[in-house]
Coordinates of C-alpha atoms and ligand atoms in Angstrom, one line a residue:
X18 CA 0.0 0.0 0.0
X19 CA 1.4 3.5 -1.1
X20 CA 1.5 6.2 1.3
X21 CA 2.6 9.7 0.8
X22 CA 5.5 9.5 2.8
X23 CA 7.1 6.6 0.8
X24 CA 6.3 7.9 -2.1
X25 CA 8.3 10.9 -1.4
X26 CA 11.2 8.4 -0.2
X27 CA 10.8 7.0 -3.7
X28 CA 10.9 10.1 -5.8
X29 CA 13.7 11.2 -4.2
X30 CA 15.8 8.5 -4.6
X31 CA 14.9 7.8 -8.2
X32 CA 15.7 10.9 -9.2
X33 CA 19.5 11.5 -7.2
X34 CA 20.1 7.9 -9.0
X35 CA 19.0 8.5 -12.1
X36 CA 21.7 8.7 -14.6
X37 CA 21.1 12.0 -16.7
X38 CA 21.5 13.0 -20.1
X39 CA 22.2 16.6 -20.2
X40 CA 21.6 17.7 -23.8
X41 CA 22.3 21.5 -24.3
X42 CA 25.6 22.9 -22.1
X43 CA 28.2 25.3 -23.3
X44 CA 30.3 22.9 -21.9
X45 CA 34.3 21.4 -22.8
X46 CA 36.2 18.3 -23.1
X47 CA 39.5 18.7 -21.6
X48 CA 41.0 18.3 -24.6
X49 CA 39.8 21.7 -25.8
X50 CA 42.0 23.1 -23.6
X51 CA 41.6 27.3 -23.1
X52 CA 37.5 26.5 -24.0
X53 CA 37.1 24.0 -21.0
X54 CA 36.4 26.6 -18.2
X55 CA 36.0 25.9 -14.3
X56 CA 37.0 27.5 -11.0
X57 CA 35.8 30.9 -9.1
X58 CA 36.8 33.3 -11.6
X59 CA 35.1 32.4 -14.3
X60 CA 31.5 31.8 -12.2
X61 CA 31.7 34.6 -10.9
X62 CA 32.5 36.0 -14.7
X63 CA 29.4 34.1 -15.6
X64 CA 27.5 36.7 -18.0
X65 CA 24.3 36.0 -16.3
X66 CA 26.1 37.1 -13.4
X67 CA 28.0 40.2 -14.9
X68 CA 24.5 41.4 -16.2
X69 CA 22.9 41.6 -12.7
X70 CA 26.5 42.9 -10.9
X71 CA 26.3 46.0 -13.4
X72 CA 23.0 46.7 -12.8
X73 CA 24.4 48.1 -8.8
X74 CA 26.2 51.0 -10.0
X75 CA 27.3 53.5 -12.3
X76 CA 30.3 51.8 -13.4
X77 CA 31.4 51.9 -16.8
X78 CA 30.8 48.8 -19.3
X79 CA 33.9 49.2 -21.0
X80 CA 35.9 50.5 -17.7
X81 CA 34.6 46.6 -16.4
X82 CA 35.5 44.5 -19.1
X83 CA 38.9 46.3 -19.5
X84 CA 39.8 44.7 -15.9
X85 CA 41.2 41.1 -15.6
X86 CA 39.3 38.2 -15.5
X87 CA 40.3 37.9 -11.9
X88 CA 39.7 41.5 -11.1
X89 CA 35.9 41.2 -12.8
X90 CA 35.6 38.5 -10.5
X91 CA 36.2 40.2 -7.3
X92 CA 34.1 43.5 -8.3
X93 CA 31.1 41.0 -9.1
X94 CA 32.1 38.9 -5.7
X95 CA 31.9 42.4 -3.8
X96 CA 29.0 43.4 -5.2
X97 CA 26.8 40.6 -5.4
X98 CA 28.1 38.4 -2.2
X99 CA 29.6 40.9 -0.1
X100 CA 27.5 43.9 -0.3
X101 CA 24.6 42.3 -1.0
X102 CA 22.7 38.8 -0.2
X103 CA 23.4 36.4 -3.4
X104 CA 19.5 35.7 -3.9
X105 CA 19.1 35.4 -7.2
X106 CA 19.3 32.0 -9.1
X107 CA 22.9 32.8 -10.9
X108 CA 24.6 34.2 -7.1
X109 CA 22.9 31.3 -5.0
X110 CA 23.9 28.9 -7.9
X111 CA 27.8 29.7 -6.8
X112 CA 26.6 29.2 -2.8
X113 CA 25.6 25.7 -4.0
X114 CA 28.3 24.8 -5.7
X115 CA 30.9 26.0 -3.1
X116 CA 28.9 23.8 -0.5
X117 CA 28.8 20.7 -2.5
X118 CA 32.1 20.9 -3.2
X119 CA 32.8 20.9 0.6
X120 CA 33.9 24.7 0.8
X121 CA 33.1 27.1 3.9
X122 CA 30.3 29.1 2.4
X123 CA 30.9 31.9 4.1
X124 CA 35.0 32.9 3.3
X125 CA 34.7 36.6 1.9
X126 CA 38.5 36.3 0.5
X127 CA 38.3 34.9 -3.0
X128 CA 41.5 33.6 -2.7
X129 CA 40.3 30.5 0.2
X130 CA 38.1 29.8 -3.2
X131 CA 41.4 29.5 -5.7
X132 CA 43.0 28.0 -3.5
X133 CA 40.9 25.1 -4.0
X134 CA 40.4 25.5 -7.5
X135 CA 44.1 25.6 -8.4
X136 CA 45.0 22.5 -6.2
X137 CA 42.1 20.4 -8.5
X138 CA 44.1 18.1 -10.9
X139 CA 41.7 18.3 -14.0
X140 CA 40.9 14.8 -15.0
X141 CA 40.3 13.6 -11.3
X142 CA 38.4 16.6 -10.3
X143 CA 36.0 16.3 -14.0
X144 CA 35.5 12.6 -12.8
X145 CA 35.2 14.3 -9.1
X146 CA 31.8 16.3 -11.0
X147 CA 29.9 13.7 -13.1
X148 CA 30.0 11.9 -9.9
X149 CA 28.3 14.2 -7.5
X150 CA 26.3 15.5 -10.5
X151 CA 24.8 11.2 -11.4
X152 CA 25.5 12.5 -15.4
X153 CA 26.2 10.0 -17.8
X154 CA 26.9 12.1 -20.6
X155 CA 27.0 16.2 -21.5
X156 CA 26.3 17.5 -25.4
X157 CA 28.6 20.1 -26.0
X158 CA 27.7 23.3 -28.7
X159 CA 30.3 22.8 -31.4
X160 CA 30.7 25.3 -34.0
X161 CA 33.5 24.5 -36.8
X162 CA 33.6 28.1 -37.7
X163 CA 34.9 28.8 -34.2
X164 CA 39.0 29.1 -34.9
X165 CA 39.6 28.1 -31.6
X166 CA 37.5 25.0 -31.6
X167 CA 37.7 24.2 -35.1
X168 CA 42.0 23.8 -34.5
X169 CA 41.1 20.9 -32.3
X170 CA 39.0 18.8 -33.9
X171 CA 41.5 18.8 -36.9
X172 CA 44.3 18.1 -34.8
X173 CA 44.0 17.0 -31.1
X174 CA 40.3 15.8 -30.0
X175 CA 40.6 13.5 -27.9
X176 CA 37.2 11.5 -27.5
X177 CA 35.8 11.2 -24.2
X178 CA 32.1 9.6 -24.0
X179 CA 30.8 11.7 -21.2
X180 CA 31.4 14.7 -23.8
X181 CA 29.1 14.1 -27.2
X182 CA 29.0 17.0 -29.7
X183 CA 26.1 19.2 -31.5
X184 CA 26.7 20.7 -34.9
X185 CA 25.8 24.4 -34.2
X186 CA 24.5 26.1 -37.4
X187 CA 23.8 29.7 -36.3
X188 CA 26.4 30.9 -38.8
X189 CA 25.1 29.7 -41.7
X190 CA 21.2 30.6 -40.9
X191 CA 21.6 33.9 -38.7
X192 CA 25.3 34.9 -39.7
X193 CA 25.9 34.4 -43.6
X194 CA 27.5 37.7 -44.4
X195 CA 30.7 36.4 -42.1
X196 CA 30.4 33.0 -42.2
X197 CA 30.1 32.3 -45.8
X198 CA 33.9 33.9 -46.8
X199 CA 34.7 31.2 -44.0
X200 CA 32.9 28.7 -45.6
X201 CA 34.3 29.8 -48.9
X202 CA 37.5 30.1 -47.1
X203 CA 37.6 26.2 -46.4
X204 CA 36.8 25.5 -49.6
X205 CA 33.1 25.0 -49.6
X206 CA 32.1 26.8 -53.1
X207 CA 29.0 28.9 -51.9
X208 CA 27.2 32.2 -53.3
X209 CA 25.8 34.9 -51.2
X210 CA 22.6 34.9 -53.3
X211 CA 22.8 30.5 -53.1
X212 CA 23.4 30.2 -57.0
X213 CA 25.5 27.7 -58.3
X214 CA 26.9 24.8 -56.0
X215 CA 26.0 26.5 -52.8
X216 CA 23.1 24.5 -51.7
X217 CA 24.9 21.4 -52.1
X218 CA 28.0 22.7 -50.6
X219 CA 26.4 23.5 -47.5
X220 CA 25.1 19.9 -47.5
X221 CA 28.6 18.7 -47.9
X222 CA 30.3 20.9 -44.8
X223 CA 26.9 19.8 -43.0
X224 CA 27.5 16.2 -43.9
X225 CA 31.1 16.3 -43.3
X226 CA 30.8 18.1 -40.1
X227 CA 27.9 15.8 -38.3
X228 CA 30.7 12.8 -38.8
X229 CA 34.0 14.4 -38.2
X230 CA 31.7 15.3 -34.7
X231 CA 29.4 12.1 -34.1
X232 CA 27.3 15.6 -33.8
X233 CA 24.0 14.0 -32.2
X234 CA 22.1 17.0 -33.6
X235 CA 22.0 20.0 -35.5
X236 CA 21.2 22.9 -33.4
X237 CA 20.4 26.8 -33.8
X238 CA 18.8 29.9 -31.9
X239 CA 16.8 31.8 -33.7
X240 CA 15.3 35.1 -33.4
X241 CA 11.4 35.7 -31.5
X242 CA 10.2 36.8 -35.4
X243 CA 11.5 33.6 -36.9
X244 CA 9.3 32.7 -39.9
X245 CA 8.8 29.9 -42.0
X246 CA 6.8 32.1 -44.6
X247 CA 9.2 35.0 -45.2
X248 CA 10.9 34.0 -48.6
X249 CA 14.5 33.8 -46.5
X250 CA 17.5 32.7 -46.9
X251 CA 17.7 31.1 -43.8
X252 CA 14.3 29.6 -44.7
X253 CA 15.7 28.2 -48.5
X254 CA 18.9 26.9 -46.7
X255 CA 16.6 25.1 -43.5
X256 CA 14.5 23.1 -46.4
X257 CA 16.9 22.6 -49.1
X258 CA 20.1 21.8 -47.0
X259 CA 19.3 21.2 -43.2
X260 CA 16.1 19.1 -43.1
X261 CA 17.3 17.0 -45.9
X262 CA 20.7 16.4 -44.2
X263 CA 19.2 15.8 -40.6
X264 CA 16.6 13.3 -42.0
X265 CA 19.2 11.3 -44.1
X266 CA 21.2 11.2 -40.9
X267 CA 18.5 10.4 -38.6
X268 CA 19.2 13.1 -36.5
X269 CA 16.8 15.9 -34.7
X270 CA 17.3 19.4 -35.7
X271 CA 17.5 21.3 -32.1
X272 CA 15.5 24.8 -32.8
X273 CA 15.9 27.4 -30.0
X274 CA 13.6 30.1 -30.5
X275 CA 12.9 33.5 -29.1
X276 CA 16.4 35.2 -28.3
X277 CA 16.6 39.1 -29.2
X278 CA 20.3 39.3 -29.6
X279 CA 22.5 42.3 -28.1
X280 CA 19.4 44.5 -27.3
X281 CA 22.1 46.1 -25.5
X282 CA 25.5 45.2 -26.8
X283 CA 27.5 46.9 -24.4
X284 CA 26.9 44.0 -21.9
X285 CA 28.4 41.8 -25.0
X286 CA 27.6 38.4 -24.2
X287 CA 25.2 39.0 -21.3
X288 CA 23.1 41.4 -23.6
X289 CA 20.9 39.3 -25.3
X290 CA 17.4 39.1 -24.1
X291 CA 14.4 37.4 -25.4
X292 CA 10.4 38.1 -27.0
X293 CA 7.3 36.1 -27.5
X294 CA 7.8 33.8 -30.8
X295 CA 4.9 32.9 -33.0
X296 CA 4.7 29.3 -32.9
X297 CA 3.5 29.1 -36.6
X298 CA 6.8 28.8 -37.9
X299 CA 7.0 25.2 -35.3
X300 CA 3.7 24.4 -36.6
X301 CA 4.9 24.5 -40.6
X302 CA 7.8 22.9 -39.9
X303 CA 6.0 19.6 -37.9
X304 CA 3.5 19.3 -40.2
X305 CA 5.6 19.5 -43.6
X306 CA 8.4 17.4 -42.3
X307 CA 7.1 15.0 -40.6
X308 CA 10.2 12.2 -41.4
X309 CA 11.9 15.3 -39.6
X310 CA 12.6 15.4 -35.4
X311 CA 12.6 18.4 -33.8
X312 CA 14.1 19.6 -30.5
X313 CA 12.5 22.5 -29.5
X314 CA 12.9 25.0 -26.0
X315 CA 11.6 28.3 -26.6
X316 CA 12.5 31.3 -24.2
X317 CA 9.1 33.3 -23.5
X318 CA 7.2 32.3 -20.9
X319 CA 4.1 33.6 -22.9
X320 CA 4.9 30.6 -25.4
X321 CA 4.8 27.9 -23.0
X322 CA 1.2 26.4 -23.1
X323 CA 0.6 26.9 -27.0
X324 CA 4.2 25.1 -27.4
X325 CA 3.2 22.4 -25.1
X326 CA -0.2 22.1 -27.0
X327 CA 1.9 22.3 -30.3
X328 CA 3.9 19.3 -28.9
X329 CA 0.2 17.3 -28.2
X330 CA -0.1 17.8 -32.3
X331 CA 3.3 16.2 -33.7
X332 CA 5.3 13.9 -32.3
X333 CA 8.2 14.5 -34.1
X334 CA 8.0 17.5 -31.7
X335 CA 10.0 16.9 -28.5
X336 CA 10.1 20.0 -26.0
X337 CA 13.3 20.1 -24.1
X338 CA 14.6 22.4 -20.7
X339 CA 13.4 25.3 -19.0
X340 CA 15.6 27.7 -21.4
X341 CA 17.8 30.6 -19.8
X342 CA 16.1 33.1 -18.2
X343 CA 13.1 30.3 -17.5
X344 CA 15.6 28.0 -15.5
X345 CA 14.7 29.5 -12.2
X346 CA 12.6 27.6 -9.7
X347 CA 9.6 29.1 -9.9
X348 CA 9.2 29.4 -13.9
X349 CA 10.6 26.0 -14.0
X350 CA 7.8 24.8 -11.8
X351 CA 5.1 26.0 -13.9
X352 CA 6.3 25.1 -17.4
X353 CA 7.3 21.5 -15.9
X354 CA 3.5 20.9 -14.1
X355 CA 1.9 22.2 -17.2
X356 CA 4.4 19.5 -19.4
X357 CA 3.1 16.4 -17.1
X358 CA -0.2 17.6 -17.3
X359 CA -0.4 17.8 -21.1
X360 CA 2.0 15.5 -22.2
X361 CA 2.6 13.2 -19.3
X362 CA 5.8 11.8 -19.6
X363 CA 7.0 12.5 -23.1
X364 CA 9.0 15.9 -22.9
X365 CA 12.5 16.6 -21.7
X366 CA 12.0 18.5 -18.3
X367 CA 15.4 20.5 -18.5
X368 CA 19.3 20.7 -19.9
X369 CA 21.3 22.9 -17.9
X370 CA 23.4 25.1 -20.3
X371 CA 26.5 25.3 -18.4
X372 CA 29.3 27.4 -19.9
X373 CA 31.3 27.0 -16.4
X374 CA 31.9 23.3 -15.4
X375 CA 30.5 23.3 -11.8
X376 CA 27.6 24.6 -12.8
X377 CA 26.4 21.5 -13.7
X378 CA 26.2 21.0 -9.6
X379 CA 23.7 23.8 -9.5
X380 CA 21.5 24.0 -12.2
X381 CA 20.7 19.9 -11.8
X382 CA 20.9 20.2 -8.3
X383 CA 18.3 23.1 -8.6
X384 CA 16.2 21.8 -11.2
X385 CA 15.9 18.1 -9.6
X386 CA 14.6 19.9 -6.4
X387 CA 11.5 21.2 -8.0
X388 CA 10.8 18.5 -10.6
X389 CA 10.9 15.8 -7.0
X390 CA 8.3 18.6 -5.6
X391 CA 6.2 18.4 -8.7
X392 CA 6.1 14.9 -9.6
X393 CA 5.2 14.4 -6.0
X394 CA 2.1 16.2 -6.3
X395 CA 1.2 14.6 -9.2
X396 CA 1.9 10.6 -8.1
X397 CA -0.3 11.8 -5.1
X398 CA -3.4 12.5 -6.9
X399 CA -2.9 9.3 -8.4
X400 CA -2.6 7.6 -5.0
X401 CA -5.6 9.7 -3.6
X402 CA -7.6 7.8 -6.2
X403 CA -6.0 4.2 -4.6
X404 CA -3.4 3.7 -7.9
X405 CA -1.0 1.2 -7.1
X406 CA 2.7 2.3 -7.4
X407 CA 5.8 0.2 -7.7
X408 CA 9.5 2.3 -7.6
X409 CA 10.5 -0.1 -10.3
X410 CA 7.6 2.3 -12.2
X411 CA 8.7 5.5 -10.7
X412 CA 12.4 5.1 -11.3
X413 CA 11.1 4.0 -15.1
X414 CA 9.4 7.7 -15.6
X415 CA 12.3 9.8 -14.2
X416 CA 15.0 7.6 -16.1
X417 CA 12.9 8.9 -18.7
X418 CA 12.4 12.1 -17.9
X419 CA 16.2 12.5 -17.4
X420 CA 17.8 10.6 -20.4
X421 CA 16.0 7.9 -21.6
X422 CA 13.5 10.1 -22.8
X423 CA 16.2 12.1 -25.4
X424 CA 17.9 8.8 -26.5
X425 CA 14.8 7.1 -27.7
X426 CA 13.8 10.3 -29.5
X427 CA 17.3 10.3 -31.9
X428 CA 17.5 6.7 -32.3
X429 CA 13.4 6.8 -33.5
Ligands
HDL5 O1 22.1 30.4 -27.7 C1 22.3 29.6 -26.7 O2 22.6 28.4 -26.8 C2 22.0 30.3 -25.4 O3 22.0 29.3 -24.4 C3 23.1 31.3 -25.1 O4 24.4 30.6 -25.2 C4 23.1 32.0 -23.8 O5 24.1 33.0 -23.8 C5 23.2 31.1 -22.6 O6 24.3 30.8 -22.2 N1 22.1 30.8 -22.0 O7 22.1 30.0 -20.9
ZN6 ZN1 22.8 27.5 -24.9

């Protein structure tokens, strides 16, 4: 007979032992070397973090990304830890992460933190993190047209199966007036206007890229007014080179919609923000293609029940994570309740989008918190009504929910 506490007991466990798959992080392989980033300095450098640390006082953008990395770090530690509580979800996200890595919370010197962070010998400190964290394997964002990544994948990857990559396309769909003299640069004979040889070209770096990478998708953000129906390039190059190339590879195509980029581009990387989408474009593209998978996390929170509903439509449509500014608790609490109660157990609940390597502590530490208090509510009302449940069943849902869910969806 279930009872509410066990249940609880059950939840709990299932989910700190499930093994997750977290499939969206700005994250490294040590092998990347300079692009692999952990340690105080650069989560306290975090942009999300920068954003809110320059929004205290007058000082100058430029005067603040002119200091150090180390010196940014102290002026956002003083300002967001010292002379002020660290509330929000980016500052308590660093509390969490010094405490679970066994630190005294409440050092003010950054240099107790370095300390620690210097002494780490990499690879026993990254095994040190997937441990603590229960993940079984990370997808990076790998962009060829990135000179600094690009130099190691032709010389120097080193594979590590906890790290699998996605081929990210933004270049070629958002960027084209610099990434096609890159392309064209590499050898791939393409056309501004897409005459000639371009269309296949940019089927041949696709093709060529997705197996020099094992990419596991294809990803891109694109902008809140992101049409299907304008006549675009970026429209010719997503049905005549991207769809084709995903669906001969059996691979999803990971669209991540509604970022305005640089509304204020003095913050650089911590200016984007983000609008309401209109989810016709998601609509088209599920209906047309529907040999085609689709990964889709949108930032508004005013999209969130039309693209769950949109999800109940196509089921080549698999929502993932509570995007950027929606992974915070209470955002992350809605959009996940309104996911079980529309599409039960077939979505993907979150990814974390680490750039910084402990954050993976926080955001699944975080995000595992309220999905136990949600799915708790919910196997309750079940229970109310004298359903039986088994933890073989419950640790079936949040495998699911956590990884299984993603690596059925790519091998469909
Ligand atoms: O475009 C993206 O993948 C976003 O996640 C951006 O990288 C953003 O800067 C970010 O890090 N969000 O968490
Ligand atoms: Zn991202």
């Amino acid at each position: 007979m279930n009872n509410k506490l066990n249940i609880e007991l059950m939840i709990n466990n299932a989910i700190s032992t499930a093994s997750i798959t977290d499939i969206h992080t700005h994250l490294f392989s040590e092998c990347f070397g300079e692009l692999f980033l952990f340690g105080i300095d650069e989560l306290l450098t975090y942009h999300y973090l920068v954003a809110e640390a320059l929004r205290y006082d007058g000082v100058d953008y430029q005067q603040f990304f002119n200091l150090s990395k180390e010196e940014q770090a102290e002026y956002v530690w003083k300002v967001l830890f010292v002379d002020n509580t660290p509330i929000s979800e980016p500052a308590r996200s660093v509390i969490t992460i010094l405490n679970k890595l066994g630190l005294d919370v409440n050092q003010k010197d950054l240099n107790y933190y370095r300390e620690f962070f210097r002494a780490q010998k990499l690879s026993s400190y990254v095994d040190r993190i997937f441990k603590i964290t229960n993940i079984k394997c990370l997808i990076m964002t790998n962009d060829p047209l990135d000179q600094n990544e690009r130099g190691v994948w032709e010389k120097g990857y080193v594979k590590d199966s906890r790290f699998r990559a996605a081929l990210r396309i933004d270049g070629i769909l958002n960027s084209r007036e610099s990434s096609f003299p890159q392309l064209r640069a590499f050898g791939y004979k393409v056309e501004d206007d897409l005459s000639g040889t371009t269309i296949e070209e940019i089927k041949r770096f696709l093709i060529e890229w997705i197996e020099k990478m094992d990419a596991l998708y294809c990803a891109v953000s694109l902008p809140p007014d992101f049409s299907m129906l304008d006549g675009s390039k970026r429209v010719e190059i997503i049905e005549n080179c991207v769809l084709p190339v995903c669906k001969g590879k059996n691979i999803p195509l990971a669209l991540m919609i509604g970022v305005k980029r640089a509304v204020n581009p003095e913050l650089r990387l911590a200016g984007d923000s983000l609008a309401k989408t209109d989810i016709k474009a998601l609509e088209y593209l599920c209906a047309k293609y529907p040999q085609n998978k689709f990964l889709v996390t949108i930032l508004s929170l005013e999209n969130q029940h039309e693209f769950v509903i949109t999800a109940r439509k196509f089921r080549n449509l698999m929502p993932f994570g509570c995007w950027w500014y929606l992974n915070s608790p209470s955002l992350i609490e809605q959009i996940t309740r309104m996911r079980l109660e529309w599409l039960g157990m077939s979505f993907i609940p979150q990814h974390s989008d680490c750039r910084v390597f402990e954050q993976l502590i926080s955001k699944w530490e975080h995000s595992k918190a309220v999905l136990a208090k949600v799915l708790i509510e919910k196997y309750n009302d079940l229970i109310q009504m004298g359903y039986e449940l088994s933890e073989e069943k419950i640790n079936r849902d949040i495998q699911n929910l956590l990884g299984d869910n993603f690596w059925r969806f790519i091998s469909q």
